[in-house]
Amino acid sequence: MVYSQNAVIVWDTGQGARKGYLIVMSKIDEILASTSNRHYPLPDKKWKYFQQWHDTLFFHWEVPVYFLREHIPKEIELDTFNNMSWVSLVAFEVKNMRFRNAPALPYISNFHEINIRTYVIKDEIPGIYMFSIETDKLIEVLLTRIFIGLPYQRSAIKRSAKKIVSKNTAKNQRLDVTIGNTRPLTEKTALDYWLTERHSLYETCENKICRFDIHHKEWDLKDLNVSINDILYDAGKFSLSILPDKIHYSKKLDVILWGKEET
């Protein structure tokens, strides 16, 4: 039997089964062929990781540039929309994270994440820069730092269908939201695209700037009714303690990731 070179091998380890079976994810080729939402070509090398983002919640704030400029590396330029920068809180559940052609492990491959990001550009490639990346599992902090190179921190994240509560005592960061009903976007605006269709992440790697490339199909965004009971995060000089200017929600997204590359 011939399989696509972009296939992902998934082993079923559930219910105590020892004998795995192969499921070829033909969606990978489909995702790689869908590039109309990208700002630059796909990397000319094999991807390394696959994961799914479930129940993604976006809170977006419009922020004057001077709140952020001194708090991102000088090699990176803040990207702006109508001369204003933006900061976003993004909360989601990662499922089925795996290396290329390796099995997804039930405990390690599934976790919650909350990140705080702003929007940047380098070498004409737009992307994001993280002020904070949190997860609920210590093993994920260790593995992502070792294998991927991202500075994850542990936070006590609890999530249900209608609730997200997180507390990071070490950084004095917290979140408490009640999730309501979703509804279709009346219109996907240029700002909606600008905030969500980002396919690179910039990070400082041993005094150099690294770029992590990702790819996915265009986000299927929804409006969301949500009650913010408590929120406190910092992004530069800006405090995420007020109501966001914009909110998005997406049910599920399949994501392909490449390794870090010095820019």
mmCIF file of C-alpha atoms in Angstrom:
data_model
loop_
_atom_site.group_PDB
_atom_site.id
_atom_site.type_symbol
_atom_site.label_atom_id
_atom_site.label_comp_id
_atom_site.label_asym_id
_atom_site.label_seq_id
_atom_site.Cartn_x
_atom_site.Cartn_y
_atom_site.Cartn_z
ATOM 1 C CA MET A 1 0.000 0.000 0.000
ATOM 2 C CA VAL A 2 1.338 3.468 -0.891
ATOM 3 C CA TYR A 3 0.865 6.345 1.512
ATOM 4 C CA SER A 4 1.397 10.062 0.944
ATOM 5 C CA GLN A 5 4.701 11.396 2.273
ATOM 6 C CA ASN A 6 2.670 13.938 4.249
ATOM 7 C CA ALA A 7 0.650 11.300 6.100
ATOM 8 C CA VAL A 8 0.561 11.219 9.875
ATOM 9 C CA ILE A 9 0.672 7.835 11.578
ATOM 10 C CA VAL A 10 -1.636 7.524 14.576
ATOM 11 C CA TRP A 11 -1.454 4.594 16.932
ATOM 12 C CA ASP A 12 -4.532 3.681 18.915
ATOM 13 C CA THR A 13 -3.387 3.152 22.501
ATOM 14 C CA GLY A 14 -6.833 3.507 24.070
ATOM 15 C CA GLN A 15 -8.595 0.918 26.231
ATOM 16 C CA GLY A 16 -5.364 -0.892 26.989
ATOM 17 C CA ALA A 17 -4.814 -1.915 23.399
ATOM 18 C CA ARG A 18 -1.236 -2.957 22.653
ATOM 19 C CA LYS A 19 -1.668 -3.549 18.984
ATOM 20 C CA GLY A 20 -1.678 -0.271 17.126
ATOM 21 C CA TYR A 21 -3.243 0.441 13.795
ATOM 22 C CA LEU A 22 -2.451 2.967 11.129
ATOM 23 C CA ILE A 23 -4.754 5.804 10.186
ATOM 24 C CA VAL A 24 -3.481 7.822 7.285
ATOM 25 C CA MET A 25 -4.587 11.415 7.665
ATOM 26 C CA SER A 26 -5.162 12.459 4.082
ATOM 27 C CA LYS A 27 -6.167 15.887 5.394
ATOM 28 C CA ILE A 28 -2.489 16.803 5.621
ATOM 29 C CA ASP A 29 -2.116 17.057 1.859
ATOM 30 C CA GLU A 30 -5.343 19.041 1.735
ATOM 31 C CA ILE A 31 -4.102 21.478 4.387
ATOM 32 C CA LEU A 32 -0.764 21.956 2.626
ATOM 33 C CA ALA A 33 -2.555 22.617 -0.664
ATOM 34 C CA SER A 34 -4.711 25.340 0.903
ATOM 35 C CA THR A 35 -2.432 28.381 0.960
ATOM 36 C CA SER A 36 -4.625 31.321 -0.066
ATOM 37 C CA ASN A 37 -4.683 32.548 3.542
ATOM 38 C CA ARG A 38 -0.867 32.767 3.779
ATOM 39 C CA HIS A 39 1.298 35.867 3.437
ATOM 40 C CA TYR A 40 4.403 33.962 2.315
ATOM 41 C CA PRO A 41 5.193 30.547 0.764
ATOM 42 C CA LEU A 42 5.245 27.318 2.722
ATOM 43 C CA PRO A 43 8.679 26.317 4.058
ATOM 44 C CA ASP A 44 10.659 24.243 1.593
ATOM 45 C CA LYS A 45 11.242 21.379 4.019
ATOM 46 C CA LYS A 46 9.298 18.691 5.839
ATOM 47 C CA TRP A 47 7.037 19.715 8.668
ATOM 48 C CA LYS A 48 7.809 18.325 12.135
ATOM 49 C CA TYR A 49 4.688 18.443 14.304
ATOM 50 C CA PHE A 50 0.940 18.087 14.014
ATOM 51 C CA GLN A 51 -1.714 19.153 16.509
ATOM 52 C CA GLN A 52 -5.371 20.157 16.729
ATOM 53 C CA TRP A 53 -6.617 23.327 18.399
ATOM 54 C CA HIS A 54 -10.077 22.956 19.935
ATOM 55 C CA ASP A 55 -12.495 25.595 21.263
ATOM 56 C CA THR A 56 -10.180 28.516 20.627
ATOM 57 C CA LEU A 57 -11.154 31.747 22.329
ATOM 58 C CA PHE A 58 -9.615 35.052 21.201
ATOM 59 C CA PHE A 59 -9.748 38.295 23.179
ATOM 60 C CA HIS A 60 -8.254 41.248 21.252
ATOM 61 C CA TRP A 61 -7.252 44.711 22.512
ATOM 62 C CA GLU A 62 -6.261 47.730 20.403
ATOM 63 C CA VAL A 63 -3.139 49.235 21.984
ATOM 64 C CA PRO A 64 -1.030 52.330 21.221
ATOM 65 C CA VAL A 65 2.397 51.374 19.933
ATOM 66 C CA TYR A 66 4.304 53.051 22.792
ATOM 67 C CA PHE A 67 2.872 50.516 25.286
ATOM 68 C CA LEU A 68 4.703 47.693 23.517
ATOM 69 C CA ARG A 69 7.663 48.932 21.484
ATOM 70 C CA GLU A 70 10.280 48.751 24.246
ATOM 71 C CA HIS A 71 9.133 45.272 25.256
ATOM 72 C CA ILE A 72 9.804 43.355 22.058
ATOM 73 C CA PRO A 73 13.251 42.583 20.588
ATOM 74 C CA LYS A 74 14.720 45.464 18.605
ATOM 75 C CA GLU A 75 15.210 43.160 15.589
ATOM 76 C CA ILE A 76 11.432 42.780 15.252
ATOM 77 C CA GLU A 77 9.059 45.508 14.092
ATOM 78 C CA LEU A 78 5.603 45.942 15.569
ATOM 79 C CA ASP A 79 2.929 45.322 12.971
ATOM 80 C CA THR A 80 0.046 47.791 13.085
ATOM 81 C CA PHE A 81 -3.489 48.071 11.763
ATOM 82 C CA ASN A 82 -4.533 51.686 11.101
ATOM 83 C CA ASN A 83 -1.442 52.786 13.038
ATOM 84 C CA MET A 84 -2.421 50.872 16.154
ATOM 85 C CA SER A 85 -0.870 47.727 17.572
ATOM 86 C CA TRP A 86 -2.945 44.896 19.022
ATOM 87 C CA VAL A 87 -2.576 42.438 21.888
ATOM 88 C CA SER A 88 -4.524 39.176 22.101
ATOM 89 C CA LEU A 89 -5.237 36.535 24.706
ATOM 90 C CA VAL A 90 -5.741 33.158 23.026
ATOM 91 C CA ALA A 91 -7.052 30.177 25.029
ATOM 92 C CA PHE A 92 -7.552 26.721 23.535
ATOM 93 C CA GLU A 93 -7.185 22.995 24.079
ATOM 94 C CA VAL A 94 -4.435 21.177 22.200
ATOM 95 C CA LYS A 95 -5.293 17.607 21.203
ATOM 96 C CA ASN A 96 -3.356 14.852 19.422
ATOM 97 C CA MET A 97 -0.041 16.689 19.396
ATOM 98 C CA ARG A 98 2.633 14.476 17.865
ATOM 99 C CA PHE A 99 5.906 14.424 16.034
ATOM 100 C CA ARG A 100 5.778 13.621 12.335
ATOM 101 C CA ASN A 101 5.006 9.917 11.852
ATOM 102 C CA ALA A 102 4.978 9.287 15.602
ATOM 103 C CA PRO A 103 2.104 8.266 17.854
ATOM 104 C CA ALA A 104 -0.023 10.685 19.839
ATOM 105 C CA LEU A 105 0.157 9.814 23.526
ATOM 106 C CA PRO A 106 -3.103 10.394 25.427
ATOM 107 C CA TYR A 107 -1.729 12.307 28.432
ATOM 108 C CA ILE A 108 1.230 14.107 26.865
ATOM 109 C CA SER A 109 -0.485 14.988 23.576
ATOM 110 C CA ASN A 110 -3.507 16.743 25.095
ATOM 111 C CA PHE A 111 -3.303 19.905 27.185
ATOM 112 C CA HIS A 112 -4.721 23.391 27.722
ATOM 113 C CA GLU A 113 -2.929 26.549 26.623
ATOM 114 C CA ILE A 114 -3.304 30.284 27.169
ATOM 115 C CA ASN A 115 -0.986 32.702 25.418
ATOM 116 C CA ILE A 116 -0.609 36.476 25.288
ATOM 117 C CA ARG A 117 0.662 37.788 21.979
ATOM 118 C CA THR A 118 1.185 40.859 19.885
ATOM 119 C CA TYR A 119 1.577 41.257 16.127
ATOM 120 C CA VAL A 120 4.957 41.784 14.521
ATOM 121 C CA ILE A 121 6.773 41.645 11.220
ATOM 122 C CA LYS A 122 10.353 40.758 10.251
ATOM 123 C CA ASP A 123 11.877 40.525 6.787
ATOM 124 C CA GLU A 124 8.400 41.310 5.390
ATOM 125 C CA ILE A 125 6.972 38.175 7.044
ATOM 126 C CA PRO A 126 4.152 38.980 9.478
ATOM 127 C CA GLY A 127 3.814 36.900 12.609
ATOM 128 C CA ILE A 128 3.258 36.992 16.331
ATOM 129 C CA TYR A 129 5.449 37.579 19.375
ATOM 130 C CA MET A 130 4.534 35.984 22.699
ATOM 131 C CA PHE A 131 4.606 37.803 26.018
ATOM 132 C CA SER A 132 3.423 34.679 27.822
ATOM 133 C CA ILE A 133 2.681 31.010 27.040
ATOM 134 C CA GLU A 134 0.957 28.933 29.711
ATOM 135 C CA THR A 135 -0.111 25.309 29.930
ATOM 136 C CA ASP A 136 -1.699 23.201 32.643
ATOM 137 C CA LYS A 137 0.837 20.345 32.575
ATOM 138 C CA LEU A 138 4.398 20.470 33.862
ATOM 139 C CA ILE A 139 5.435 17.751 31.402
ATOM 140 C CA GLU A 140 4.405 20.046 28.538
ATOM 141 C CA VAL A 141 6.531 22.860 29.958
ATOM 142 C CA LEU A 142 9.558 20.570 29.962
ATOM 143 C CA LEU A 143 8.971 18.916 26.593
ATOM 144 C CA THR A 144 8.171 22.095 24.661
ATOM 145 C CA ARG A 145 11.216 23.837 26.061
ATOM 146 C CA ILE A 146 13.476 20.903 25.185
ATOM 147 C CA PHE A 147 12.120 19.808 21.802
ATOM 148 C CA ILE A 148 10.421 22.904 20.381
ATOM 149 C CA GLY A 149 12.221 25.723 22.158
ATOM 150 C CA LEU A 150 9.272 27.761 23.413
ATOM 151 C CA PRO A 151 9.245 29.207 26.964
ATOM 152 C CA TYR A 152 6.070 27.600 28.307
ATOM 153 C CA GLN A 153 5.136 28.160 31.948
ATOM 154 C CA ARG A 154 2.776 26.169 34.097
ATOM 155 C CA SER A 155 -0.558 27.621 35.151
ATOM 156 C CA ALA A 156 -3.474 26.021 36.976
ATOM 157 C CA ILE A 157 -5.893 25.965 34.026
ATOM 158 C CA LYS A 158 -9.318 24.399 34.480
ATOM 159 C CA ARG A 159 -11.698 24.302 31.549
ATOM 160 C CA SER A 160 -15.190 22.986 30.913
ATOM 161 C CA ALA A 161 -17.725 23.563 28.145
ATOM 162 C CA LYS A 162 -18.874 26.827 29.740
ATOM 163 C CA LYS A 163 -15.978 27.929 31.919
ATOM 164 C CA ILE A 164 -12.256 28.764 31.813
ATOM 165 C CA VAL A 165 -10.396 29.474 35.035
ATOM 166 C CA SER A 166 -6.625 29.924 35.192
ATOM 167 C CA LYS A 167 -4.201 31.110 37.853
ATOM 168 C CA ASN A 168 -0.462 31.565 37.403
ATOM 169 C CA THR A 169 0.758 32.491 40.871
ATOM 170 C CA ALA A 170 4.386 32.911 39.805
ATOM 171 C CA LYS A 171 3.521 35.677 37.309
ATOM 172 C CA ASN A 172 0.380 36.970 39.030
ATOM 173 C CA GLN A 173 -1.732 36.178 35.963
ATOM 174 C CA ARG A 174 -5.322 35.017 36.128
ATOM 175 C CA LEU A 175 -8.416 34.449 34.031
ATOM 176 C CA ASP A 176 -12.022 33.592 34.858
ATOM 177 C CA VAL A 177 -14.565 33.604 32.034
ATOM 178 C CA THR A 178 -18.007 32.138 31.482
ATOM 179 C CA ILE A 179 -18.617 31.035 27.892
ATOM 180 C CA GLY A 180 -21.986 31.607 26.265
ATOM 181 C CA ASN A 181 -23.416 30.829 22.845
ATOM 182 C CA THR A 182 -21.679 31.282 19.519
ATOM 183 C CA ARG A 183 -23.173 32.917 16.453
ATOM 184 C CA PRO A 184 -21.956 33.325 12.865
ATOM 185 C CA LEU A 185 -19.874 36.349 11.939
ATOM 186 C CA THR A 186 -21.993 38.776 9.958
ATOM 187 C CA GLU A 187 -18.917 39.641 7.929
ATOM 188 C CA LYS A 188 -15.253 38.672 8.143
ATOM 189 C CA THR A 189 -13.415 41.971 8.082
ATOM 190 C CA ALA A 190 -9.875 42.876 7.076
ATOM 191 C CA LEU A 191 -9.067 43.212 10.774
ATOM 192 C CA ASP A 192 -10.403 39.695 11.467
ATOM 193 C CA TYR A 193 -8.002 38.310 8.856
ATOM 194 C CA TRP A 194 -5.132 40.461 10.113
ATOM 195 C CA LEU A 195 -5.541 39.240 13.700
ATOM 196 C CA THR A 196 -5.896 35.525 12.979
ATOM 197 C CA GLU A 197 -4.136 34.570 9.746
ATOM 198 C CA ARG A 198 -0.596 34.549 11.120
ATOM 199 C CA HIS A 199 1.738 31.726 10.150
ATOM 200 C CA SER A 200 4.943 32.490 12.002
ATOM 201 C CA LEU A 201 5.950 32.936 15.619
ATOM 202 C CA TYR A 202 9.053 34.918 16.554
ATOM 203 C CA GLU A 203 11.041 34.161 19.696
ATOM 204 C CA THR A 204 14.453 35.033 21.125
ATOM 205 C CA CYS A 205 16.803 32.029 20.949
ATOM 206 C CA GLU A 206 20.172 32.533 22.646
ATOM 207 C CA ASN A 207 20.350 36.236 21.767
ATOM 208 C CA LYS A 208 19.144 35.583 18.224
ATOM 209 C CA ILE A 209 15.692 35.780 16.681
ATOM 210 C CA CYS A 210 14.124 32.492 15.644
ATOM 211 C CA ARG A 211 11.016 31.965 13.570
ATOM 212 C CA PHE A 212 8.648 29.040 14.016
ATOM 213 C CA ASP A 213 6.582 28.415 10.880
ATOM 214 C CA ILE A 214 3.070 26.999 11.093
ATOM 215 C CA HIS A 215 0.291 26.315 8.617
ATOM 216 C CA HIS A 216 -3.425 25.688 8.717
ATOM 217 C CA LYS A 217 -6.519 26.361 6.681
ATOM 218 C CA GLU A 218 -8.307 29.664 7.102
ATOM 219 C CA TRP A 219 -9.851 30.098 10.544
ATOM 220 C CA ASP A 220 -13.600 29.431 10.743
ATOM 221 C CA LEU A 221 -14.399 32.279 13.121
ATOM 222 C CA LYS A 222 -17.566 32.826 15.129
ATOM 223 C CA ASP A 223 -18.854 35.577 17.375
ATOM 224 C CA LEU A 224 -19.196 34.581 21.007
ATOM 225 C CA ASN A 225 -21.173 35.695 24.012
ATOM 226 C CA VAL A 226 -18.851 35.628 27.016
ATOM 227 C CA SER A 227 -18.752 37.038 30.535
ATOM 228 C CA ILE A 228 -15.339 38.072 31.845
ATOM 229 C CA ASN A 229 -15.450 37.591 35.600
ATOM 230 C CA ASP A 230 -11.752 38.294 36.221
ATOM 231 C CA ILE A 231 -8.720 38.917 34.032
ATOM 232 C CA LEU A 232 -5.184 40.118 34.703
ATOM 233 C CA TYR A 233 -2.238 39.789 32.323
ATOM 234 C CA ASP A 234 0.486 42.185 31.223
ATOM 235 C CA ALA A 235 1.825 42.831 27.738
ATOM 236 C CA GLY A 236 4.605 45.368 27.952
ATOM 237 C CA LYS A 237 3.139 48.417 29.671
ATOM 238 C CA PHE A 238 -0.398 47.398 28.807
ATOM 239 C CA SER A 239 -2.544 45.600 31.372
ATOM 240 C CA LEU A 240 -5.150 43.173 30.068
ATOM 241 C CA SER A 241 -7.585 44.029 32.836
ATOM 242 C CA ILE A 242 -10.284 45.746 30.804
ATOM 243 C CA LEU A 243 -12.915 44.455 28.399
ATOM 244 C CA PRO A 244 -11.475 43.456 24.999
ATOM 245 C CA ASP A 245 -12.270 45.404 21.835
ATOM 246 C CA LYS A 246 -12.965 42.258 19.839
ATOM 247 C CA ILE A 247 -13.768 38.598 20.525
ATOM 248 C CA HIS A 248 -13.535 35.539 18.276
ATOM 249 C CA TYR A 249 -14.212 31.823 18.713
ATOM 250 C CA SER A 250 -13.348 28.797 16.589
ATOM 251 C CA LYS A 251 -14.396 25.196 17.179
ATOM 252 C CA LYS A 252 -11.468 23.261 15.690
ATOM 253 C CA LEU A 253 -8.360 23.751 13.582
ATOM 254 C CA ASP A 254 -5.772 21.236 12.333
ATOM 255 C CA VAL A 255 -2.282 22.720 12.511
ATOM 256 C CA ILE A 256 1.096 21.754 11.039
ATOM 257 C CA LEU A 257 4.299 23.095 12.574
ATOM 258 C CA TRP A 258 7.922 23.272 11.491
ATOM 259 C CA GLY A 259 10.956 23.555 13.757
ATOM 260 C CA LYS A 260 12.638 26.803 14.747
ATOM 261 C CA GLU A 261 14.850 28.601 12.244
ATOM 262 C CA GLU A 262 17.223 31.470 12.855
ATOM 263 C CA THR A 263 16.332 34.630 10.919
#
